Amino acid sequence: MAQMKIEDIRAMSPDQQDDAVLNLKKERFNLRFQRATGQLENTSRLREARRDIARIKTVAAQQRVKKK
């Protein structure tokens, strides 16, 4: 999965954003286990997943502020 684009995140509904964060957290959990057991090949994916989560949460917070 490539890095998520801001436009794609903004086009998501709040439920889709929550699902995306949940899936990324699961992926990050699995990646951490792979790293611990020495099976992780693409180490940069950990960083990308963490930043994607932050990106989605940031956009969600901005959208909540706009609605008020």
Coordinates of C-alpha atoms in Angstrom, one line a residue:
M1 CA 0.0 0.0 0.0
A2 CA 1.5 3.3 -1.0
Q3 CA 1.4 6.5 1.0
M4 CA -2.2 7.9 1.2
K5 CA -2.9 11.2 -0.5
I6 CA -4.6 14.1 1.3
E7 CA -7.3 14.3 -1.5
D8 CA -8.2 10.7 -1.0
I9 CA -8.5 11.1 2.7
R10 CA -10.7 14.2 2.4
A11 CA -13.0 12.3 0.1
M12 CA -13.6 9.6 2.7
S13 CA -16.5 9.6 5.0
P14 CA -15.8 9.7 8.8
D15 CA -16.6 6.0 9.0
Q16 CA -14.2 5.2 6.2
Q17 CA -11.5 7.3 7.9
D18 CA -12.0 5.3 11.1
D19 CA -11.8 2.0 9.2
A20 CA -8.6 3.1 7.5
V21 CA -7.0 4.1 10.8
L22 CA -8.0 0.7 12.3
N23 CA -6.6 -1.2 9.4
L24 CA -3.3 0.8 9.5
K25 CA -3.0 0.2 13.2
K26 CA -3.4 -3.6 12.6
E27 CA -0.8 -3.4 9.8
R28 CA 1.6 -1.5 12.0
F29 CA 1.1 -4.1 14.8
N30 CA 1.9 -6.9 12.3
L31 CA 4.9 -5.0 10.9
R32 CA 6.3 -4.6 14.5
F33 CA 6.1 -8.3 15.0
Q34 CA 7.8 -9.0 11.7
R35 CA 10.6 -6.6 12.6
A36 CA 11.1 -8.2 16.0
T37 CA 11.3 -11.7 14.5
G38 CA 13.6 -10.5 11.7
Q39 CA 11.1 -11.1 8.9
L40 CA 10.5 -7.5 7.9
E41 CA 11.9 -6.6 4.5
N42 CA 10.5 -3.2 3.9
T43 CA 11.4 -1.3 7.1
S44 CA 10.2 2.0 5.7
R45 CA 6.6 0.7 5.7
L46 CA 6.5 1.1 9.5
R47 CA 7.2 4.8 9.2
E48 CA 4.7 5.2 6.3
A49 CA 2.0 3.5 8.2
R50 CA 2.6 5.7 11.3
R51 CA 2.5 8.8 9.2
D52 CA -0.6 7.7 7.3
I53 CA -2.4 7.3 10.6
A54 CA -1.4 10.8 11.7
R55 CA -2.4 12.2 8.3
I56 CA -5.9 10.7 8.5
K57 CA -6.4 11.8 12.1
T58 CA -5.3 15.4 11.2
V59 CA -7.7 15.6 8.3
A60 CA -10.5 14.2 10.5
A61 CA -9.8 16.8 13.2
Q62 CA -9.8 19.6 10.6
Q63 CA -13.2 18.4 9.2
R64 CA -14.7 18.3 12.7
V65 CA -13.6 21.9 13.3
K66 CA -15.1 23.1 10.0
K67 CA -18.5 21.5 10.9
K68 CA -18.8 23.5 14.2

